[in-house]
Amino acid sequence: MTGGILEQHLVEAVGTAHLLTDPGVVASYETDWTGRFHGRARCVVRPADTAQVARVVHACAVADVPVCVQGGNTGLVGASVPVDGAVLLSTARLTDIGAVDELSAQVTVGAGVTLAAVQERVRPLGLDVGVDFAARDSCTVGGMAATNAGGERVLRYGTTRAQVLGVEAVLADGTVVSRLAGLPKDNTGYDVVSLLVGSEGTLGIITKLRLRLVPLFPGRAVALVAVEDTAGAVALVRTLREMLPSLEAAELFFADGLDLVREKTGLPAPFARRHPAYVLVECAQRADPTDDLLAALGEAPGVLDATVAADVRGRHALWAYRESHTESINAAGVPVKLDVAVPLPALSDCVAALPKTIASACPTARPILFGHVNEGNLHVNVLDALDRAEPVEDAVLRLVASYGGSISAEHGVGRAKRGWLELSRSAAEIEMMRGIKRALDPGGLLNPGVLLD
Ligand SMILES: Cc1cc2nc3c(=O)[nH]c(=O)nc-3n(C[C@H](O)[C@H](O)[C@H](O)COP(=O)(O)OP(=O)(O)OC[C@H]3O[C@@H](n4cnc5c(N)ncnc54)[C@H](O)[C@@H]3O)c2cc1C
């Protein structure tokens, strides 16, 4: 262990066992999930509760040393790795799950609890978390709140922001703010909870969250639908949205993405023929929604083929085609990752324009697209383009901005997208954000270089 004064204070705060300085151990916190972003931490601290987090942050503030916070390290914009020389604060031990308030359908959880652990705790009570996505076993609710994660159910329940009714957080000087009552109605000034959600660890370290829960519907049906193109997918989802109040998810992917998934996972072909595009939809309600879903698919335009599953195994098998995309892409190489959104009427044009735009920046690039169709949200993964990453990113983000879109729909800005923030936010908005950052973290010690430079 390094013997500096700061390290002594950190040991007093968390105990020797939870100050990690062995380079071999620290290294596992220093590279992000994509393998593209790295940083060298001075040390890693693993506080056990809010009070310990406050002591750590206060000690770092006194020593003028940056603090970078890491949850499950599944973030995709390079924000979860430290800046060189920072203390990396891991939330891995903030894992308390409080008693479930079934009357209010709420629960208070530690920021380091994984999404899967909350699901496991509340599902036996007939409740669920309104947000879900493939990283559920590793991502933490603190990280989800900090990035305002989206995922597969935004169509029905909104993003993480809509699920977070309260937070407890430690500010840059070690002050604790606690707002965990979970009152659905509370108009008493600035919404500090919402401000911390989506702030990517730059305004405070979230230690606890009060989550809104949604009903866990026992009746579920999933359909994989083959369509001609993106326009067909958008038209299909529009019809299903109108006909099926139980519609919960609508995910888009394409033939080349499915080919890659099948190559990496060995999954069988879902249909006798290869189709250009696929939409995976899920409906959930108290009674079995299969008949409603089949009837809606019978009336919907542009359905080339469809397969429906209502049993758990069949549903998971269909979801695997969509949820295996991220890992299959990563297994094929380190991708340039973009996560953009355009207004729904522009989605088809944007998808059509993307291959040419990407090829103009990197002729050998291999783009794989998939996304959450109802929100016009596309995950643009570009393989074989790492040496031309910046020109590819620039070309794609400028294209998206030309449609009035967002350079980051759900992963956040982090370090990866910081240089393009002005494509999505006006100068006045960015100055307002800087003002908020200066007010809450005047020394710039929390996650420096993330979101704002
Ligand atoms: C296979 C896969 C699928 C994914 N699918 C989706 C998807 O569908 N939708 C989506 O939105 N994202 C998705 N992601 C991205 C990622 O899982 C989310 O961004 C997730 O919310 C990050 O949580 P984490 O705990 O891993 O956070 P980290 O990666 O550890 O951190 C992410 C950011 O949050 C900050 N942070 C973490 N914890 C705290 C805290 N307690 N207080 C303050 N700041 C904190 C970090 O400093 C960093 O800025 C996916 C990732 C993978 C690997």
Coordinates of C-alpha atoms and ligand atoms in Angstrom, one line a residue:
M1 CA 0.0 0.0 0.0
T2 CA 1.2 3.5 -0.8
G3 CA 1.9 5.4 2.4
G4 CA 0.7 8.9 1.5
I5 CA -1.5 11.1 3.8
L6 CA -4.5 10.7 1.5
E7 CA -4.1 6.9 1.6
Q8 CA -4.0 7.0 5.4
H9 CA -7.3 8.9 5.5
L10 CA -8.8 6.5 3.0
V11 CA -7.8 3.5 5.2
E12 CA -9.4 5.3 8.1
A13 CA -12.6 5.7 6.0
V14 CA -12.9 2.2 4.5
G15 CA -10.4 -0.1 6.3
T16 CA -7.2 -1.5 4.9
A17 CA -9.0 -4.4 3.2
H18 CA -11.0 -2.0 1.0
L19 CA -8.2 0.3 -0.2
L20 CA -6.7 -1.5 -3.2
T21 CA -3.3 -0.4 -4.4
D22 CA -1.8 -3.6 -5.9
P23 CA -1.4 -2.7 -9.6
G24 CA -2.5 -6.2 -10.6
V25 CA -5.8 -5.8 -8.7
V26 CA -6.3 -2.1 -9.6
A27 CA -5.8 -3.0 -13.3
S28 CA -9.2 -4.7 -13.4
Y29 CA -10.9 -1.4 -12.8
E30 CA -8.9 0.6 -15.4
T31 CA -10.3 -0.6 -18.7
D32 CA -13.9 -0.2 -19.8
W33 CA -16.3 -2.8 -21.2
T34 CA -15.5 -2.0 -24.8
G35 CA -11.8 -2.3 -24.2
R36 CA -11.3 1.0 -25.9
F37 CA -10.9 3.3 -22.8
H38 CA -8.2 3.1 -20.1
G39 CA -6.9 5.2 -17.2
R40 CA -4.4 4.7 -14.4
A41 CA -6.0 5.0 -10.9
R42 CA -3.9 6.0 -7.9
C43 CA -5.9 3.4 -5.9
V44 CA -9.4 1.9 -5.6
V45 CA -11.6 2.4 -2.6
R46 CA -14.6 0.3 -1.8
P47 CA -16.8 2.1 0.8
A48 CA -19.6 0.1 2.5
D49 CA -22.1 2.9 3.1
T50 CA -23.0 6.6 2.5
A51 CA -20.9 7.8 5.5
Q52 CA -17.8 6.0 4.2
V53 CA -18.4 7.5 0.7
A54 CA -18.6 10.9 2.3
R55 CA -15.4 10.4 4.2
V56 CA -13.6 9.3 1.1
V57 CA -14.8 12.2 -1.0
H58 CA -14.0 14.7 1.7
A59 CA -10.5 13.3 2.1
C60 CA -10.0 13.6 -1.7
A61 CA -11.4 17.1 -1.7
V62 CA -8.9 18.2 1.0
A63 CA -6.0 16.6 -0.9
D64 CA -7.3 18.1 -4.2
V65 CA -7.3 14.6 -5.8
P66 CA -10.0 13.7 -8.4
V67 CA -12.5 10.9 -7.6
C68 CA -13.9 8.7 -10.4
V69 CA -16.9 6.5 -9.6
Q70 CA -17.5 3.1 -11.0
G71 CA -20.5 0.8 -10.7
G72 CA -20.7 -2.3 -12.9
N73 CA -18.3 -0.9 -15.5
T74 CA -20.7 -1.8 -18.3
G75 CA -20.9 1.8 -19.5
L76 CA -20.1 2.3 -23.2
V77 CA -18.8 5.9 -23.5
G78 CA -15.5 5.6 -21.6
A79 CA -16.9 7.3 -18.4
S80 CA -16.5 4.5 -15.9
V81 CA -12.7 4.3 -16.1
P82 CA -10.5 6.7 -14.0
V83 CA -8.5 9.7 -15.2
D84 CA -4.8 9.1 -14.5
G85 CA -4.0 9.7 -10.8
A86 CA -7.6 9.6 -9.6
V87 CA -9.0 7.7 -6.7
L88 CA -11.4 5.2 -8.2
L89 CA -14.5 4.8 -5.9
S90 CA -16.2 1.5 -6.6
T91 CA -19.8 1.1 -5.4
A92 CA -19.4 -2.7 -5.3
R93 CA -20.2 -2.8 -1.6
L94 CA -23.2 -0.5 -1.6
T95 CA -25.5 -3.5 -1.9
D96 CA -28.3 -3.1 0.6
I97 CA -31.8 -3.7 -0.6
G98 CA -34.5 -2.3 1.8
A99 CA -37.9 -3.8 2.5
V100 CA -40.2 -3.5 -0.5
D101 CA -43.0 -1.1 0.1
E102 CA -45.7 -3.1 -1.7
L103 CA -48.4 -0.5 -1.0
S104 CA -46.5 2.3 -2.8
A105 CA -44.7 -0.1 -5.1
Q106 CA -41.3 1.3 -4.2
V107 CA -38.0 0.1 -2.8
T108 CA -34.8 1.8 -1.6
V109 CA -31.6 0.1 -2.8
G110 CA -27.9 0.8 -2.6
A111 CA -26.3 2.2 -5.7
G112 CA -24.1 -0.8 -6.2
V113 CA -27.0 -3.3 -6.4
T114 CA -27.2 -4.9 -9.9
L115 CA -30.4 -4.6 -11.9
A116 CA -30.8 -8.4 -11.8
A117 CA -30.6 -8.4 -8.0
V118 CA -33.4 -5.9 -7.7
Q119 CA -35.5 -7.9 -10.2
E120 CA -34.8 -11.1 -8.1
R121 CA -35.9 -9.3 -4.9
V122 CA -39.2 -7.7 -6.2
R123 CA -40.5 -10.3 -8.8
P124 CA -41.6 -12.8 -6.2
L125 CA -43.9 -10.0 -4.9
G126 CA -45.5 -9.5 -8.3
L127 CA -43.5 -6.3 -8.9
D128 CA -40.8 -5.4 -11.4
V129 CA -38.3 -2.7 -12.4
G130 CA -39.6 -0.6 -15.3
V131 CA -36.2 -0.6 -17.1
D132 CA -34.5 -3.7 -18.4
F133 CA -31.6 -4.5 -20.7
A134 CA -28.9 -7.1 -21.5
A135 CA -26.3 -5.9 -19.0
R136 CA -28.7 -6.6 -16.1
D137 CA -26.4 -9.1 -14.4
S138 CA -23.5 -6.6 -14.0
C139 CA -24.9 -3.0 -14.3
T140 CA -25.8 -1.3 -11.1
V141 CA -28.8 0.9 -10.4
G142 CA -26.4 3.7 -9.5
G143 CA -24.8 3.5 -12.9
M144 CA -28.2 3.2 -14.5
A145 CA -29.3 6.4 -12.8
A146 CA -26.1 8.2 -13.5
T147 CA -26.5 7.4 -17.3
N148 CA -30.3 7.6 -17.3
A149 CA -30.2 4.2 -19.0
G150 CA -33.0 3.4 -21.4
G151 CA -33.2 -0.2 -22.7
E152 CA -36.0 -2.3 -23.9
R153 CA -39.1 -1.0 -22.1
V154 CA -38.9 2.7 -22.6
L155 CA -41.9 2.4 -24.9
R156 CA -44.0 1.6 -21.9
Y157 CA -42.3 2.9 -18.8
G158 CA -39.9 5.6 -19.9
T159 CA -36.2 5.8 -19.1
T160 CA -34.5 5.3 -15.7
R161 CA -35.3 8.9 -14.8
A162 CA -39.0 7.9 -14.7
Q163 CA -38.2 5.1 -12.2
V164 CA -36.1 7.1 -9.8
L165 CA -38.2 8.8 -7.1
G166 CA -35.4 9.7 -4.8
V167 CA -31.7 9.6 -4.3
E168 CA -29.1 9.9 -1.5
A169 CA -25.8 11.3 -2.8
V170 CA -22.5 12.7 -1.7
L171 CA -21.4 16.0 -3.2
A172 CA -17.9 17.0 -4.2
D173 CA -17.0 18.4 -0.8
G174 CA -18.4 15.3 1.1
T175 CA -21.8 16.8 1.9
V176 CA -24.6 14.2 2.0
V177 CA -27.9 15.1 0.4
S178 CA -30.7 12.6 1.1
R179 CA -34.1 12.7 -0.6
L180 CA -35.6 9.2 -0.3
A181 CA -39.2 9.7 0.8
G182 CA -40.4 8.7 -2.7
L183 CA -43.3 11.1 -2.8
P184 CA -44.8 11.0 -6.3
K185 CA -45.9 14.6 -5.7
D186 CA -43.4 17.0 -4.3
N187 CA -43.1 20.4 -5.9
T188 CA -40.8 22.2 -3.4
G189 CA -38.2 23.7 -5.6
Y190 CA -35.5 22.5 -8.0
D191 CA -35.7 18.8 -8.8
V192 CA -32.3 17.7 -7.3
V193 CA -33.1 14.0 -7.9
S194 CA -33.7 14.5 -11.6
L195 CA -30.6 16.7 -11.8
L196 CA -28.4 13.9 -10.5
V197 CA -30.0 11.4 -12.8
G198 CA -28.1 11.5 -16.1
S199 CA -25.2 13.6 -14.6
E200 CA -22.7 10.7 -15.2
G201 CA -21.1 11.0 -11.8
T202 CA -20.0 14.6 -12.5
L203 CA -22.3 16.3 -9.8
G204 CA -22.4 13.8 -7.0
I205 CA -21.9 10.2 -6.1
I206 CA -25.3 8.4 -5.7
T207 CA -25.2 6.0 -2.8
K208 CA -28.9 5.0 -2.5
L209 CA -32.0 5.2 -4.8
R210 CA -35.7 5.1 -4.2
L211 CA -37.1 3.2 -7.1
R212 CA -40.7 3.1 -8.5
L213 CA -41.8 -0.4 -9.2
V214 CA -44.2 -1.6 -11.9
P215 CA -46.6 -4.6 -12.0
L216 CA -45.0 -7.9 -13.0
F217 CA -47.5 -9.1 -15.6
P218 CA -47.7 -12.9 -15.7
G219 CA -49.1 -13.0 -19.3
R220 CA -46.3 -12.5 -21.9
A221 CA -45.9 -13.1 -25.6
V222 CA -42.9 -12.3 -27.8
A223 CA -43.0 -12.1 -31.6
L224 CA -40.1 -12.0 -34.0
V225 CA -41.4 -10.3 -37.2
A226 CA -39.6 -10.1 -40.5
V227 CA -40.1 -6.9 -42.5
E228 CA -38.7 -5.4 -45.7
D229 CA -36.9 -2.4 -44.2
T230 CA -36.8 0.3 -41.6
A231 CA -39.9 2.0 -43.0
G232 CA -41.7 -1.3 -42.7
A233 CA -40.5 -1.6 -39.1
V234 CA -41.7 1.9 -38.2
A235 CA -45.1 1.3 -39.8
L236 CA -45.5 -2.1 -38.0
V237 CA -44.7 -0.6 -34.6
R238 CA -47.1 2.3 -35.2
T239 CA -49.9 -0.2 -35.8
L240 CA -49.0 -2.4 -32.9
R241 CA -48.8 0.6 -30.6
E242 CA -52.3 1.6 -31.5
M243 CA -53.8 -1.9 -31.3
L244 CA -51.9 -3.4 -28.3
P245 CA -52.1 -1.4 -25.0
S246 CA -49.9 -4.3 -23.6
L247 CA -47.0 -3.5 -26.0
E248 CA -43.8 -3.3 -23.9
A249 CA -40.9 -3.6 -26.3
A250 CA -40.2 -3.1 -30.0
E251 CA -36.6 -3.8 -31.1
L252 CA -35.1 -3.5 -34.6
F253 CA -32.2 -5.4 -36.1
F254 CA -31.1 -6.3 -39.6
A255 CA -29.9 -9.3 -41.6
D256 CA -26.2 -8.6 -41.2
G257 CA -26.5 -8.3 -37.4
L258 CA -28.5 -11.5 -37.2
D259 CA -25.8 -13.3 -39.4
L260 CA -23.1 -12.1 -36.9
V261 CA -25.2 -13.2 -33.9
R262 CA -25.7 -16.6 -35.4
E263 CA -22.0 -17.0 -36.3
K264 CA -20.9 -16.1 -32.7
T265 CA -23.7 -17.9 -30.7
G266 CA -24.6 -20.8 -33.0
L267 CA -28.3 -19.9 -32.8
P268 CA -30.5 -21.5 -35.5
A269 CA -32.1 -19.4 -38.3
P270 CA -35.4 -18.0 -37.0
F271 CA -37.1 -18.3 -40.4
A272 CA -36.7 -20.5 -43.5
R273 CA -35.7 -17.4 -45.5
R274 CA -33.2 -14.6 -44.7
H275 CA -35.1 -11.3 -44.5
P276 CA -33.7 -7.7 -44.7
A277 CA -35.0 -6.5 -41.3
Y278 CA -36.6 -7.9 -38.1
V279 CA -38.7 -6.4 -35.3
L280 CA -38.9 -8.2 -32.0
V281 CA -42.0 -7.2 -30.0
E282 CA -43.1 -8.1 -26.5
C283 CA -46.5 -7.7 -25.0
A284 CA -47.3 -8.1 -21.3
Q285 CA -50.5 -8.1 -19.3
R286 CA -52.4 -10.0 -16.7
A287 CA -54.0 -12.5 -19.1
D288 CA -52.1 -14.2 -21.9
P289 CA -51.7 -11.6 -24.7
T290 CA -50.9 -14.2 -27.5
D291 CA -54.2 -14.1 -29.3
D292 CA -54.2 -10.2 -29.2
L293 CA -50.7 -10.2 -30.6
L294 CA -51.5 -12.7 -33.4
A295 CA -54.6 -10.8 -34.3
A296 CA -52.7 -7.5 -34.5
L297 CA -49.9 -9.1 -36.6
G298 CA -52.6 -10.4 -38.9
E299 CA -53.8 -6.9 -39.5
A300 CA -50.5 -5.0 -39.4
P301 CA -48.9 -3.9 -42.7
G302 CA -45.7 -5.3 -44.2
V303 CA -45.3 -8.6 -42.2
L304 CA -43.2 -10.9 -44.3
D305 CA -43.1 -13.7 -41.7
A306 CA -43.5 -14.0 -38.0
T307 CA -43.0 -16.4 -35.1
V308 CA -44.6 -16.0 -31.7
A309 CA -43.7 -17.6 -28.3
A310 CA -45.6 -17.4 -25.1
D311 CA -43.7 -19.9 -22.9
V312 CA -40.5 -18.7 -21.0
R313 CA -38.1 -20.8 -23.1
G314 CA -39.5 -19.7 -26.4
R315 CA -39.6 -16.1 -25.3
H316 CA -35.9 -16.2 -24.2
A317 CA -34.9 -17.9 -27.4
L318 CA -36.4 -15.1 -29.5
W319 CA -34.9 -12.4 -27.3
A320 CA -31.5 -14.0 -27.7
Y321 CA -31.4 -12.9 -31.3
R322 CA -31.6 -9.3 -30.2
E323 CA -29.8 -9.3 -26.9
S324 CA -26.8 -11.2 -28.2
H325 CA -26.0 -8.3 -30.6
T326 CA -23.7 -6.3 -28.3
E327 CA -21.6 -9.3 -27.2
S328 CA -21.4 -10.8 -30.7
I329 CA -20.2 -7.5 -32.1
N330 CA -17.6 -7.3 -29.3
A331 CA -16.5 -10.9 -30.0
A332 CA -15.9 -9.8 -33.6
G333 CA -13.5 -7.0 -32.7
V334 CA -13.4 -3.7 -30.8
P335 CA -16.2 -1.6 -32.4
V336 CA -16.6 2.1 -32.8
K337 CA -19.8 2.5 -30.8
L338 CA -22.4 5.1 -31.3
D339 CA -25.9 5.4 -29.8
V340 CA -28.0 7.9 -31.5
A341 CA -31.6 8.9 -31.9
V342 CA -33.5 10.7 -34.6
P343 CA -37.1 11.8 -34.8
L344 CA -39.1 8.7 -35.8
P345 CA -40.2 10.1 -39.2
A346 CA -36.5 10.5 -40.1
L347 CA -35.4 7.0 -38.9
S348 CA -35.8 5.2 -42.3
D349 CA -33.8 7.9 -44.2
C350 CA -31.1 7.9 -41.5
V351 CA -30.7 4.1 -41.7
A352 CA -30.5 4.3 -45.5
A353 CA -27.9 7.1 -45.3
L354 CA -25.6 5.6 -42.7
P355 CA -23.6 3.0 -44.7
K356 CA -22.6 5.6 -47.3
T357 CA -21.7 8.1 -44.6
I358 CA -19.6 5.6 -42.7
A359 CA -17.9 4.3 -45.9
S360 CA -17.0 7.9 -46.8
A361 CA -15.0 8.1 -43.5
C362 CA -13.7 4.5 -43.6
P363 CA -14.2 2.5 -46.8
T364 CA -13.4 -0.9 -45.1
A365 CA -15.7 -0.3 -42.2
R366 CA -18.4 -2.9 -41.3
P367 CA -21.4 -1.2 -39.7
I368 CA -23.9 -3.2 -37.7
L369 CA -27.1 -1.4 -36.7
F370 CA -29.8 -2.3 -34.2
G371 CA -32.0 -0.4 -31.8
H372 CA -35.1 0.5 -30.0
V373 CA -37.4 1.4 -32.9
N374 CA -40.2 3.3 -31.1
E375 CA -37.7 5.9 -29.8
G376 CA -35.9 6.3 -33.1
N377 CA -32.8 5.0 -31.2
L378 CA -30.1 3.3 -33.2
H379 CA -27.0 1.6 -31.9
V380 CA -24.5 2.1 -34.6
N381 CA -21.6 -0.3 -34.2
V382 CA -18.8 0.0 -36.7
L383 CA -16.3 -2.9 -36.9
D384 CA -12.9 -2.8 -38.6
A385 CA -12.8 1.0 -38.2
L386 CA -10.8 1.5 -35.0
D387 CA -7.9 3.3 -36.8
R388 CA -10.5 5.7 -38.3
A389 CA -12.6 6.0 -35.2
E390 CA -12.8 9.8 -35.0
P391 CA -13.7 10.4 -38.7
V392 CA -16.4 7.7 -38.5
E393 CA -17.8 9.1 -35.3
D394 CA -17.8 12.7 -36.7
A395 CA -19.5 11.7 -39.9
V396 CA -22.2 9.7 -38.1
L397 CA -22.9 12.3 -35.5
R398 CA -23.1 15.1 -38.0
L399 CA -25.5 13.1 -40.1
V400 CA -27.7 12.4 -37.0
A401 CA -27.6 16.1 -36.0
S402 CA -28.7 17.1 -39.6
Y403 CA -31.9 15.1 -38.9
G404 CA -32.4 17.0 -35.6
G405 CA -31.3 13.9 -33.6
S406 CA -29.3 13.2 -30.5
I407 CA -25.6 12.2 -30.4
S408 CA -26.4 10.0 -27.4
A409 CA -29.8 8.5 -26.9
E410 CA -29.1 6.4 -23.8
H411 CA -25.4 5.7 -23.1
G412 CA -24.5 9.3 -22.1
V413 CA -21.7 11.6 -23.3
G414 CA -18.8 10.3 -21.2
R415 CA -15.4 10.9 -22.7
A416 CA -16.3 9.3 -26.0
K417 CA -18.9 11.9 -27.2
R418 CA -17.7 15.0 -25.3
G419 CA -16.2 16.6 -28.4
W420 CA -19.5 16.5 -30.2
L421 CA -21.8 17.8 -27.4
E422 CA -22.5 21.1 -29.3
L423 CA -24.2 19.1 -32.0
S424 CA -27.0 18.2 -29.6
R425 CA -26.9 21.1 -27.1
S426 CA -26.9 24.9 -27.7
A427 CA -24.1 27.1 -26.4
A428 CA -26.5 28.5 -23.9
E429 CA -27.4 25.1 -22.6
I430 CA -23.7 24.0 -22.3
E431 CA -22.9 27.2 -20.4
M432 CA -25.8 26.5 -18.1
M433 CA -24.5 22.9 -17.5
R434 CA -21.0 24.4 -16.8
G435 CA -22.6 26.8 -14.3
I436 CA -24.3 23.9 -12.5
K437 CA -21.0 21.9 -12.5
R438 CA -19.1 24.9 -11.1
A439 CA -21.6 25.4 -8.3
L440 CA -21.6 21.8 -7.2
D441 CA -18.0 20.9 -7.9
P442 CA -15.9 24.1 -8.1
G443 CA -12.6 22.1 -8.0
G444 CA -13.7 19.9 -10.9
L445 CA -12.9 16.8 -8.8
L446 CA -15.8 14.5 -9.7
N447 CA -15.2 12.4 -12.9
P448 CA -13.1 15.1 -14.6
G449 CA -13.3 15.0 -18.4
V450 CA -16.6 13.2 -18.4
L451 CA -19.5 15.1 -20.2
L452 CA -17.7 18.6 -20.0
D453 CA -14.0 19.3 -20.5
Ligands
LIG1 C1 -24.4 -5.9 -23.1 C2 -24.7 -4.5 -22.8 C3 -26.0 -4.0 -23.1 C4 -26.3 -2.6 -22.8 N1 -27.6 -2.2 -23.1 C5 -28.0 -1.0 -22.8 C6 -29.3 -0.5 -23.1 O1 -30.1 -1.2 -23.7 N2 -29.6 0.8 -22.7 C7 -28.7 1.6 -22.0 O2 -29.1 2.7 -21.6 N3 -27.5 1.1 -21.7 C8 -27.1 -0.1 -22.1 N4 -25.8 -0.5 -21.8 C9 -24.8 0.4 -21.2 C10 -24.7 0.3 -19.7 O3 -25.0 -1.0 -19.2 C11 -25.5 1.3 -18.9 O4 -25.0 2.6 -19.2 C12 -25.5 1.1 -17.4 O5 -26.5 2.0 -16.9 C13 -24.2 1.4 -16.7 O6 -24.2 0.9 -15.4 P1 -22.9 0.5 -14.6 O7 -23.3 0.2 -13.2 O8 -22.2 -0.5 -15.3 O9 -22.1 1.9 -14.7 P2 -20.6 2.2 -15.0 O10 -20.3 1.7 -16.3 O11 -19.8 1.7 -13.9 O12 -20.6 3.8 -15.0 C14 -21.3 4.5 -16.0 C15 -21.3 6.0 -15.6 O13 -22.1 6.2 -14.4 C16 -21.2 6.7 -13.4 N5 -21.7 6.1 -12.1 C17 -21.7 4.8 -11.8 N6 -22.2 4.6 -10.6 C18 -22.5 5.8 -10.1 C19 -23.0 6.3 -8.8 N7 -23.3 5.5 -7.9 N8 -23.1 7.7 -8.7 C20 -22.7 8.5 -9.7 N9 -22.3 8.1 -10.8 C21 -22.1 6.8 -11.1 C22 -19.8 6.4 -13.8 O14 -18.9 7.3 -13.2 C23 -19.9 6.6 -15.3 O15 -19.9 7.9 -15.6 C24 -25.4 -1.8 -22.2 C25 -24.1 -2.3 -21.9 C26 -23.8 -3.6 -22.2 C27 -22.4 -4.1 -21.8

